[in-house]
CSV table of C-alpha atoms in Angstrom, one decimal:
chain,number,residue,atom,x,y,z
S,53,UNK,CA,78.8,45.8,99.9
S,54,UNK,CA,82.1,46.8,98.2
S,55,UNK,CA,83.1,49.9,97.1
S,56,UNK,CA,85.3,49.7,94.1
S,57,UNK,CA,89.0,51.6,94.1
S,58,UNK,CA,87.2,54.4,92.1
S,59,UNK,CA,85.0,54.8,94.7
S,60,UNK,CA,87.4,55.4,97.3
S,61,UNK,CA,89.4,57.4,95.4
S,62,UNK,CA,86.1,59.7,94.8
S,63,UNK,CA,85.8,59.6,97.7
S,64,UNK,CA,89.3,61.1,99.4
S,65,UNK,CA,88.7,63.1,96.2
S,66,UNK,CA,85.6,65.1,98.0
S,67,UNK,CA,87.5,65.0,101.2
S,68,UNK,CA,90.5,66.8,100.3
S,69,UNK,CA,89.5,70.2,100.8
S,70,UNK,CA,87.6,71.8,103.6
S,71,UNK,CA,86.4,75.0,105.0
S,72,UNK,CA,86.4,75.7,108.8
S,73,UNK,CA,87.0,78.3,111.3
S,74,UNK,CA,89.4,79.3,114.0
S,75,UNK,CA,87.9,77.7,117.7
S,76,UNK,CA,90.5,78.9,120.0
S,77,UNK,CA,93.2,81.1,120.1
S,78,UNK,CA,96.4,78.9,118.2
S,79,UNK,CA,99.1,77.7,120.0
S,80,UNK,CA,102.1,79.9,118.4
S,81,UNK,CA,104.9,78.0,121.0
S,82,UNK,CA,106.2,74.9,119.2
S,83,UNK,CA,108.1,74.8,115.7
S,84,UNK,CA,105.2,74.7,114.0
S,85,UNK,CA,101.7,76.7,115.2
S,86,UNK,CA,98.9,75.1,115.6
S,87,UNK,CA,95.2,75.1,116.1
S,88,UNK,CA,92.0,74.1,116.7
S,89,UNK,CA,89.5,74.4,113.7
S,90,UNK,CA,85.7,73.6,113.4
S,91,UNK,CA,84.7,72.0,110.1
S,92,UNK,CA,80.7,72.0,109.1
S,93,UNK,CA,80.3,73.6,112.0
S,94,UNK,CA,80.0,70.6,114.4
S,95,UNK,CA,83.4,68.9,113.7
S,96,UNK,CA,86.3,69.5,115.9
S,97,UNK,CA,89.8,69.5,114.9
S,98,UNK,CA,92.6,69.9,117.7
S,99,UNK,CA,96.4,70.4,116.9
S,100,UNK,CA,96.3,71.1,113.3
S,101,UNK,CA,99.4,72.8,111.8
S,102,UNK,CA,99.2,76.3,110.3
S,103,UNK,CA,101.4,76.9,107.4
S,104,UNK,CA,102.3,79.9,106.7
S,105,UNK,CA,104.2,82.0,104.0
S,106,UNK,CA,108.2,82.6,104.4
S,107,UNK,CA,108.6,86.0,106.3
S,108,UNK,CA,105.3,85.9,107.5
S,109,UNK,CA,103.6,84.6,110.9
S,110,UNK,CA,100.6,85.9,112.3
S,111,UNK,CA,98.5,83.8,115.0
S,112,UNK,CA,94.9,83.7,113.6
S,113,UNK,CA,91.6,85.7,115.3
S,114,UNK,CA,89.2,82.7,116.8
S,115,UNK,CA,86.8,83.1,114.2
S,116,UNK,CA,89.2,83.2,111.1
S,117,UNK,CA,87.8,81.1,108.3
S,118,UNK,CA,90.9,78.2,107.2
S,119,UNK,CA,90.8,76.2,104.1
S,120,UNK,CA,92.4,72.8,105.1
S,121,UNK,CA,94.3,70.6,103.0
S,122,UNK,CA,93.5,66.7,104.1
S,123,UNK,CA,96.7,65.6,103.1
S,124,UNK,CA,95.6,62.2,100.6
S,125,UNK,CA,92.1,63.1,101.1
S,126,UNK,CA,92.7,62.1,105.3
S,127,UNK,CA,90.5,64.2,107.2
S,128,UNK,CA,92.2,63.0,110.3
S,129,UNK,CA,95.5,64.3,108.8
S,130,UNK,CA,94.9,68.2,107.4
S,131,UNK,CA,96.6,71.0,107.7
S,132,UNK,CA,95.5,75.3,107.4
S,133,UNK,CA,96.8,76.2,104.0
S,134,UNK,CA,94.9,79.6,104.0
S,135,UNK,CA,92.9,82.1,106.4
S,136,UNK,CA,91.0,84.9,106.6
S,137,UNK,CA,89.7,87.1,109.1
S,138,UNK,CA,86.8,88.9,107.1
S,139,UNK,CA,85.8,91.2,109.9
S,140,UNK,CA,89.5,92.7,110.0
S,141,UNK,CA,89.9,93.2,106.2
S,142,UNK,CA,90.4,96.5,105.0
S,143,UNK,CA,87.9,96.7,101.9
S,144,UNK,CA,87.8,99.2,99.3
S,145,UNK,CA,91.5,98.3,97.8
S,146,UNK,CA,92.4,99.4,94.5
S,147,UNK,CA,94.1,97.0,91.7
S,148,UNK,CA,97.4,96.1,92.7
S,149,UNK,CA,97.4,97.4,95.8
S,150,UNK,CA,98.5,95.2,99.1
S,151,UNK,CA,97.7,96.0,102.5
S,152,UNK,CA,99.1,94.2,105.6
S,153,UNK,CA,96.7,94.6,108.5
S,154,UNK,CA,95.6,93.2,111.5
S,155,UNK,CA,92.4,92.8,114.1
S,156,UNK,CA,92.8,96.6,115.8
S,157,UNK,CA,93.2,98.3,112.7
S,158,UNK,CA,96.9,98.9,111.8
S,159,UNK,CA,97.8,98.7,108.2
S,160,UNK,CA,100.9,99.0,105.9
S,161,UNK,CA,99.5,99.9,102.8
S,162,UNK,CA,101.5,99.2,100.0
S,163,UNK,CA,99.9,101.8,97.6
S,164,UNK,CA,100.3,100.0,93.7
S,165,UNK,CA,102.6,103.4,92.4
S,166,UNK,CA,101.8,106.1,94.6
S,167,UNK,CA,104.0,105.2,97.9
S,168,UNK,CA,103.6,103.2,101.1
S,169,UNK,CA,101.1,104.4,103.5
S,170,UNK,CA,101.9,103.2,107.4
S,171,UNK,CA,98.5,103.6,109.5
S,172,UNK,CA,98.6,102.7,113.3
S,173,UNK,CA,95.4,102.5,115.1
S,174,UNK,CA,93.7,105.9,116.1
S,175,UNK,CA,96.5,107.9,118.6
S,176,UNK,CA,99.4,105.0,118.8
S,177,UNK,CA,103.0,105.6,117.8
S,178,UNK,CA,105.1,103.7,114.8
S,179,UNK,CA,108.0,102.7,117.0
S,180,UNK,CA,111.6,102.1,115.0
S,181,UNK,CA,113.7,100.2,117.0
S,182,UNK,CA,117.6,100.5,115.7
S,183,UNK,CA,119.7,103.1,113.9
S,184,UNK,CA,117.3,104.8,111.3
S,185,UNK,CA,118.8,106.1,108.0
S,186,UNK,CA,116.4,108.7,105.4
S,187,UNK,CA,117.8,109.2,102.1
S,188,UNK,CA,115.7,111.9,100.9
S,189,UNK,CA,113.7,115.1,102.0
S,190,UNK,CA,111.8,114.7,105.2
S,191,UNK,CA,108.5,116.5,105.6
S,192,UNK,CA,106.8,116.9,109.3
S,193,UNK,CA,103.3,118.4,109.4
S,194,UNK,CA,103.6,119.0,113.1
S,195,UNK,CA,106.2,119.5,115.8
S,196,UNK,CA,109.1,117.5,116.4
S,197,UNK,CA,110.6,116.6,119.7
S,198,UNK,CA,114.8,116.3,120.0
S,199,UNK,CA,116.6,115.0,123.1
S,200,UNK,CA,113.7,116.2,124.7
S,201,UNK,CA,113.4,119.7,123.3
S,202,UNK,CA,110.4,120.6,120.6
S,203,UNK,CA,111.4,122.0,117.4
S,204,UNK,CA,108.8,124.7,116.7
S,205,UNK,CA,108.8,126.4,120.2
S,206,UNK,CA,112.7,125.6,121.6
S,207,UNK,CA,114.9,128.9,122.6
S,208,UNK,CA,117.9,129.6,122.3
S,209,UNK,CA,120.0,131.8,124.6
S,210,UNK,CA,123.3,134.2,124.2
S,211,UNK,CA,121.8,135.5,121.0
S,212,UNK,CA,123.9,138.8,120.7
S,213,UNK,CA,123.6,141.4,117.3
S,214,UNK,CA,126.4,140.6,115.2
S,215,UNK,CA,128.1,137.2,113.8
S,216,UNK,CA,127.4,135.9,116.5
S,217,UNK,CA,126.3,132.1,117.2
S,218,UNK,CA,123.8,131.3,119.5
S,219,UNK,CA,124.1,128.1,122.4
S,220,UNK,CA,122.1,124.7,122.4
S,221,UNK,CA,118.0,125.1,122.5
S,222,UNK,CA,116.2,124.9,125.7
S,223,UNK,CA,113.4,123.7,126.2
């Protein structure tokens, strides 16, 4: 039986898109990451390039759905265009808002108008590595620690009555 050119091309066609998921953790070493992807849930995919968006790179959660693209309808020759990890979406955005998140729960919210809100999971620190410049007002709600010394409840000693000046804070 011979399938006519139509038919073939119908056929890579059907195959050009697929849905999968995320089997193992992706290797992030080589130029290009890669991983392994299960498609209908019985097909097994190894080495398959993940493209991702300039300025970007995350490795995916195992369990991450991917849409791959089978370049000329090839399923042997695909690559992950797009992922999601649905269990580590933040939900309840409003329009225009974009949030950059990840699997413990950190998120940079960028807030559509009303500022950028910078979340770390419950009790870990934002760390700024490098020489940090703030033009504008800067508000803390709580105590703020100096070479060491706290702001709210430092001393100072050699206070005198007077014009005089006080020395450095201890702590």
């Amino acid at each position: 039986m011979s399938h006519s050119y139509a038919d073939r091309l119908f056929r890579r066609l059907q195959g050009l898109f697929q849905i999968g998921r995320i089997s193992t953790p992706p290797d992030d070493t080589g130029a290009v990451q890669t991983g392994q992807v299960t498609l209908n849930g019985t097909a097994i995919r190894d080495g398959v390039p993940i493209v991702q968006d300039y300025g970007f790179s995350a490795v995916l959660p195992v369990g991450s759905q991917a849409v791959v693209l089978n370049v000329s309808g090839d399923a042997s020759n695909g690559v992950v265009i797009r992922s999601i990890h649905q269990a580590s979406r933040p939900k309840g955005l409003k329009n225009g808002q974009v949030c950059l998140f990840d699997m413990a729960g950190n998120q940079v919210l960028l807030t559509n108008g009303s500022g950028i809100a910078v979340t770390p999971q419950s009790g870990q620190p934002i760390t700024l590595n490098g020489k940090t410049v703030i033009n504008g007002p800067l508000e803390v709600s709580d105590d703020a620690t100096i070479g060491g010394i706290g702001f709210l409840e430092h001393l100072h000693g050699g206070v005198q009555s007077g014009g005089s000046t006080t020395e450095k804070p201890q702590s």
